[in-house]
């Protein structure tokens, strides 16, 4: 919950411990005969712990989506802050330096492979969660998220230079983990794979403005374009920025190289290779699907034009017992919105032109959005309703807080299904 505060989370606890700082520990339990205490408070450091083993269930994505936002509102995501109307592009990969890109079929990577993890030795303990192999490939490399790693390492030996806690604004804490994986050149195929360039690594720009699991692809690009700092979307030059550090990736690669050359880091053969085929990502089935905006029962929408007289608009509000009227052009395309409060304020101030009263920057709902997403938007912007538009921005209806309240009431009466 952003209202509670996001500046300090589990990632920060891990970083503080590795930096040698004390962390306050508060524990509560119900109490038993053999462990009667119900409340304990103490301070801990890594030195006071018998073991401190980091096990990361998902690391080192083999490629990933590039994020952009087509909506009129700023979005706060795990891919960083996405500005409205394709205002910026974010990505997270070292591209041609990324280990799973350099060994795309896991010929040298698997269970038991020794890796550089946060400044010390770590090990691959298997494929990571969401590991997937049955994906589109170009130049032998996945064009979207595919393989992942599960890693294990001793926190007591880690270096804070290669581990950092962070907070994604209005989203939550995250942990930056530095990983380096040695890839021995055993044959021509591996040599060819490790020679791949940023220009040959295709990735997809995905619209995070669409609140669905399957988000639309805006276009394909490559890491050469992304690392240039700008990319063209719909004829407009858009700035790009990485969430991961290419500078730190190069430092890790050089550090691992030096350790290997000094025989301080020995390579290990995997006990078994990571699965390179037969794995398909299966999203969790939702037994109670959300209701979409288009499925709501709604009355015919009442609209107005920008040049309509304020008194006539006030009459529409009263006669139809409504509090919101979308403002549209002659083709029905949304231009703005006015509320009963806007009209009352205009009358009190002697205004007669609707253009001077209407809100032009309108928060909208799409027909294919879940109602619960719209409810969050109403709460986020402290508004009481918003127009429903289609893909051409034509007004199809209006959804209000009252509509959602009635829907919630009906669902609670049926056993509390998802809205």
PDB file of N, CA and C in Angstrom, residues 341-389:
ATOM      1  N   UNK A 341     -21.183  19.828 -10.282  1.00  0.00           N
ATOM      2  CA  UNK A 341     -20.428  20.825  -9.521  1.00  0.00           C
ATOM      3  C   UNK A 341     -19.830  21.877 -10.460  1.00  0.00           C
ATOM      4  N   UNK A 342     -19.294  21.432 -11.613  1.00  0.00           N
ATOM      5  CA  UNK A 342     -18.731  22.374 -12.586  1.00  0.00           C
ATOM      6  C   UNK A 342     -19.788  23.378 -13.041  1.00  0.00           C
ATOM      7  N   UNK A 343     -21.004  22.875 -13.303  1.00  0.00           N
ATOM      8  CA  UNK A 343     -22.079  23.750 -13.780  1.00  0.00           C
ATOM      9  C   UNK A 343     -22.512  24.721 -12.691  1.00  0.00           C
ATOM     10  N   UNK A 344     -22.655  24.220 -11.460  1.00  0.00           N
ATOM     11  CA  UNK A 344     -23.041  25.098 -10.350  1.00  0.00           C
ATOM     12  C   UNK A 344     -22.000  26.190 -10.144  1.00  0.00           C
ATOM     13  N   UNK A 345     -20.733  25.825 -10.222  1.00  0.00           N
ATOM     14  CA  UNK A 345     -19.646  26.791 -10.069  1.00  0.00           C
ATOM     15  C   UNK A 345     -19.671  27.824 -11.190  1.00  0.00           C
ATOM     16  N   UNK A 346     -19.968  27.359 -12.428  1.00  0.00           N
ATOM     17  CA  UNK A 346     -20.012  28.275 -13.571  1.00  0.00           C
ATOM     18  C   UNK A 346     -21.154  29.275 -13.442  1.00  0.00           C
ATOM     19  N   UNK A 347     -22.323  28.789 -13.011  1.00  0.00           N
ATOM     20  CA  UNK A 347     -23.477  29.681 -12.834  1.00  0.00           C
ATOM     21  C   UNK A 347     -23.184  30.722 -11.760  1.00  0.00           C
ATOM     22  N   UNK A 348     -22.555  30.281 -10.665  1.00  0.00           N
ATOM     23  CA  UNK A 348     -22.234  31.209  -9.575  1.00  0.00           C
ATOM     24  C   UNK A 348     -21.267  32.295 -10.026  1.00  0.00           C
ATOM     25  N   UNK A 349     -20.395  31.963 -10.976  1.00  0.00           N
ATOM     26  CA  UNK A 349     -19.392  32.925 -11.446  1.00  0.00           C
ATOM     27  C   UNK A 349     -19.801  33.632 -12.732  1.00  0.00           C
ATOM     28  N   UNK A 350     -21.031  33.345 -13.205  1.00  0.00           N
ATOM     29  CA  UNK A 350     -21.546  34.040 -14.371  1.00  0.00           C
ATOM     30  C   UNK A 350     -20.969  33.582 -15.695  1.00  0.00           C
ATOM     31  N   UNK A 351     -20.421  32.395 -15.742  1.00  0.00           N
ATOM     32  CA  UNK A 351     -19.857  31.879 -16.991  1.00  0.00           C
ATOM     33  C   UNK A 351     -20.962  31.284 -17.857  1.00  0.00           C
ATOM     34  N   UNK A 352     -20.811  31.428 -19.176  1.00  0.00           N
ATOM     35  CA  UNK A 352     -21.832  30.915 -20.094  1.00  0.00           C
ATOM     36  C   UNK A 352     -21.275  29.917 -21.105  1.00  0.00           C
ATOM     37  N   UNK A 353     -19.968  29.912 -21.319  1.00  0.00           N
ATOM     38  CA  UNK A 353     -19.344  29.033 -22.314  1.00  0.00           C
ATOM     39  C   UNK A 353     -18.920  27.719 -21.679  1.00  0.00           C
ATOM     40  N   UNK A 354     -19.388  26.622 -22.267  1.00  0.00           N
ATOM     41  CA  UNK A 354     -19.031  25.308 -21.748  1.00  0.00           C
ATOM     42  C   UNK A 354     -17.538  25.032 -21.913  1.00  0.00           C
ATOM     43  N   UNK A 355     -16.932  25.600 -22.936  1.00  0.00           N
ATOM     44  CA  UNK A 355     -15.497  25.403 -23.170  1.00  0.00           C
ATOM     45  C   UNK A 355     -14.666  25.914 -21.988  1.00  0.00           C
ATOM     46  N   UNK A 356     -15.182  26.930 -21.289  1.00  0.00           N
ATOM     47  CA  UNK A 356     -14.448  27.494 -20.153  1.00  0.00           C
ATOM     48  C   UNK A 356     -14.626  26.673 -18.879  1.00  0.00           C
ATOM     49  N   UNK A 357     -15.559  25.729 -18.922  1.00  0.00           N
ATOM     50  CA  UNK A 357     -15.926  24.993 -17.713  1.00  0.00           C
ATOM     51  C   UNK A 357     -15.456  23.541 -17.744  1.00  0.00           C
ATOM     52  N   UNK A 358     -15.499  22.937 -18.923  1.00  0.00           N
ATOM     53  CA  UNK A 358     -15.252  21.492 -19.015  1.00  0.00           C
ATOM     54  C   UNK A 358     -13.803  21.129 -18.688  1.00  0.00           C
ATOM     55  N   UNK A 359     -13.637  19.940 -18.146  1.00  0.00           N
ATOM     56  CA  UNK A 359     -12.313  19.375 -17.893  1.00  0.00           C
ATOM     57  C   UNK A 359     -11.844  18.693 -19.168  1.00  0.00           C
ATOM     58  N   UNK A 360     -10.698  19.121 -19.679  1.00  0.00           N
ATOM     59  CA  UNK A 360     -10.212  18.578 -20.952  1.00  0.00           C
ATOM     60  C   UNK A 360      -9.344  17.329 -20.766  1.00  0.00           C
ATOM     61  N   UNK A 361      -8.616  17.280 -19.676  1.00  0.00           N
ATOM     62  CA  UNK A 361      -7.790  16.097 -19.399  1.00  0.00           C
ATOM     63  C   UNK A 361      -8.655  15.096 -18.637  1.00  0.00           C
ATOM     64  N   UNK A 362      -9.233  14.165 -19.359  1.00  0.00           N
ATOM     65  CA  UNK A 362     -10.256  13.291 -18.806  1.00  0.00           C
ATOM     66  C   UNK A 362      -9.670  11.919 -18.459  1.00  0.00           C
ATOM     67  N   UNK A 363      -9.972  11.455 -17.266  1.00  0.00           N
ATOM     68  CA  UNK A 363      -9.645  10.087 -16.872  1.00  0.00           C
ATOM     69  C   UNK A 363     -10.740   9.189 -17.431  1.00  0.00           C
ATOM     70  N   UNK A 364     -10.352   8.164 -18.189  1.00  0.00           N
ATOM     71  CA  UNK A 364     -11.336   7.355 -18.915  1.00  0.00           C
ATOM     72  C   UNK A 364     -11.315   5.898 -18.481  1.00  0.00           C
ATOM     73  N   UNK A 365     -12.337   5.173 -18.933  1.00  0.00           N
ATOM     74  CA  UNK A 365     -12.392   3.718 -18.787  1.00  0.00           C
ATOM     75  C   UNK A 365     -12.523   3.120 -20.176  1.00  0.00           C
ATOM     76  N   UNK A 366     -11.841   2.004 -20.400  1.00  0.00           N
ATOM     77  CA  UNK A 366     -11.948   1.287 -21.665  1.00  0.00           C
ATOM     78  C   UNK A 366     -12.953   0.148 -21.535  1.00  0.00           C
ATOM     79  N   UNK A 367     -13.593  -0.191 -22.646  1.00  0.00           N
ATOM     80  CA  UNK A 367     -14.625  -1.224 -22.626  1.00  0.00           C
ATOM     81  C   UNK A 367     -14.096  -2.584 -22.178  1.00  0.00           C
ATOM     82  N   UNK A 368     -12.825  -2.872 -22.487  1.00  0.00           N
ATOM     83  CA  UNK A 368     -12.285  -4.197 -22.177  1.00  0.00           C
ATOM     84  C   UNK A 368     -11.523  -4.244 -20.859  1.00  0.00           C
ATOM     85  N   UNK A 369     -11.665  -3.211 -20.021  1.00  0.00           N
ATOM     86  CA  UNK A 369     -10.991  -3.191 -18.725  1.00  0.00           C
ATOM     87  C   UNK A 369     -11.852  -3.850 -17.649  1.00  0.00           C
ATOM     88  N   UNK A 370     -11.227  -4.521 -16.678  1.00  0.00           N
ATOM     89  CA  UNK A 370     -11.986  -5.033 -15.533  1.00  0.00           C
ATOM     90  C   UNK A 370     -12.549  -3.877 -14.707  1.00  0.00           C
ATOM     91  N   UNK A 371     -13.729  -4.074 -14.150  1.00  0.00           N
ATOM     92  CA  UNK A 371     -14.363  -3.032 -13.346  1.00  0.00           C
ATOM     93  C   UNK A 371     -13.504  -2.683 -12.135  1.00  0.00           C
ATOM     94  N   UNK A 372     -12.812  -3.679 -11.557  1.00  0.00           N
ATOM     95  CA  UNK A 372     -11.998  -3.410 -10.372  1.00  0.00           C
ATOM     96  C   UNK A 372     -10.841  -2.465 -10.691  1.00  0.00           C
ATOM     97  N   UNK A 373     -10.338  -2.501 -11.935  1.00  0.00           N
ATOM     98  CA  UNK A 373      -9.282  -1.569 -12.341  1.00  0.00           C
ATOM     99  C   UNK A 373      -9.833  -0.148 -12.393  1.00  0.00           C
ATOM    100  N   UNK A 374     -11.045  -0.017 -12.909  1.00  0.00           N
ATOM    101  CA  UNK A 374     -11.684   1.298 -12.976  1.00  0.00           C
ATOM    102  C   UNK A 374     -11.984   1.817 -11.572  1.00  0.00           C
ATOM    103  N   UNK A 375     -12.404   0.917 -10.679  1.00  0.00           N
ATOM    104  CA  UNK A 375     -12.676   1.316  -9.293  1.00  0.00           C
ATOM    105  C   UNK A 375     -11.422   1.874  -8.637  1.00  0.00           C
ATOM    106  N   UNK A 376     -10.279   1.251  -8.895  1.00  0.00           N
ATOM    107  CA  UNK A 376      -9.015   1.748  -8.338  1.00  0.00           C
ATOM    108  C   UNK A 376      -8.690   3.128  -8.910  1.00  0.00           C
ATOM    109  N   UNK A 377      -8.998   3.323 -10.187  1.00  0.00           N
ATOM    110  CA  UNK A 377      -8.726   4.615 -10.825  1.00  0.00           C
ATOM    111  C   UNK A 377      -9.602   5.717 -10.224  1.00  0.00           C
ATOM    112  N   UNK A 378     -10.864   5.393  -9.961  1.00  0.00           N
ATOM    113  CA  UNK A 378     -11.769   6.358  -9.336  1.00  0.00           C
ATOM    114  C   UNK A 378     -11.245   6.765  -7.965  1.00  0.00           C
ATOM    115  N   UNK A 379     -10.768   5.781  -7.209  1.00  0.00           N
ATOM    116  CA  UNK A 379     -10.220   6.062  -5.881  1.00  0.00           C
ATOM    117  C   UNK A 379      -8.910   6.842  -5.974  1.00  0.00           C
ATOM    118  N   UNK A 380      -8.062   6.465  -6.917  1.00  0.00           N
ATOM    119  CA  UNK A 380      -6.747   7.097  -7.061  1.00  0.00           C
ATOM    120  C   UNK A 380      -6.862   8.582  -7.368  1.00  0.00           C
ATOM    121  N   UNK A 381      -7.802   8.938  -8.252  1.00  0.00           N
ATOM    122  CA  UNK A 381      -7.928  10.329  -8.675  1.00  0.00           C
ATOM    123  C   UNK A 381      -9.040  11.080  -7.941  1.00  0.00           C
ATOM    124  N   UNK A 382      -9.682  10.396  -6.973  1.00  0.00           N
ATOM    125  CA  UNK A 382     -10.716  11.022  -6.151  1.00  0.00           C
ATOM    126  C   UNK A 382     -11.800  11.656  -7.016  1.00  0.00           C
ATOM    127  N   UNK A 383     -12.332  10.865  -7.954  1.00  0.00           N
ATOM    128  CA  UNK A 383     -13.412  11.317  -8.822  1.00  0.00           C
ATOM    129  C   UNK A 383     -14.605  10.390  -8.624  1.00  0.00           C
ATOM    130  N   UNK A 384     -15.769  10.807  -9.111  1.00  0.00           N
ATOM    131  CA  UNK A 384     -16.973  10.018  -8.876  1.00  0.00           C
ATOM    132  C   UNK A 384     -17.449   9.251 -10.102  1.00  0.00           C
ATOM    133  N   UNK A 385     -16.839   9.495 -11.245  1.00  0.00           N
ATOM    134  CA  UNK A 385     -17.243   8.789 -12.449  1.00  0.00           C
ATOM    135  C   UNK A 385     -16.330   9.115 -13.611  1.00  0.00           C
ATOM    136  N   UNK A 386     -16.376   8.274 -14.633  1.00  0.00           N
ATOM    137  CA  UNK A 386     -15.556   8.522 -15.810  1.00  0.00           C
ATOM    138  C   UNK A 386     -16.202   7.915 -17.049  1.00  0.00           C
ATOM    139  N   UNK A 387     -15.994   8.550 -18.207  1.00  0.00           N
ATOM    140  CA  UNK A 387     -16.613   8.063 -19.437  1.00  0.00           C
ATOM    141  C   UNK A 387     -15.962   6.780 -19.933  1.00  0.00           C
ATOM    142  N   UNK A 388     -16.774   5.947 -20.576  1.00  0.00           N
ATOM    143  CA  UNK A 388     -16.288   4.718 -21.195  1.00  0.00           C
ATOM    144  C   UNK A 388     -16.087   5.000 -22.680  1.00  0.00           C
ATOM    145  N   UNK A 389     -14.899   4.708 -23.197  1.00  0.00           N
ATOM    146  CA  UNK A 389     -14.612   4.973 -24.608  1.00  0.00           C
ATOM    147  C   UNK A 389     -14.123   3.707 -25.291  1.00  0.00           C
TER     148      UNK A 389
END
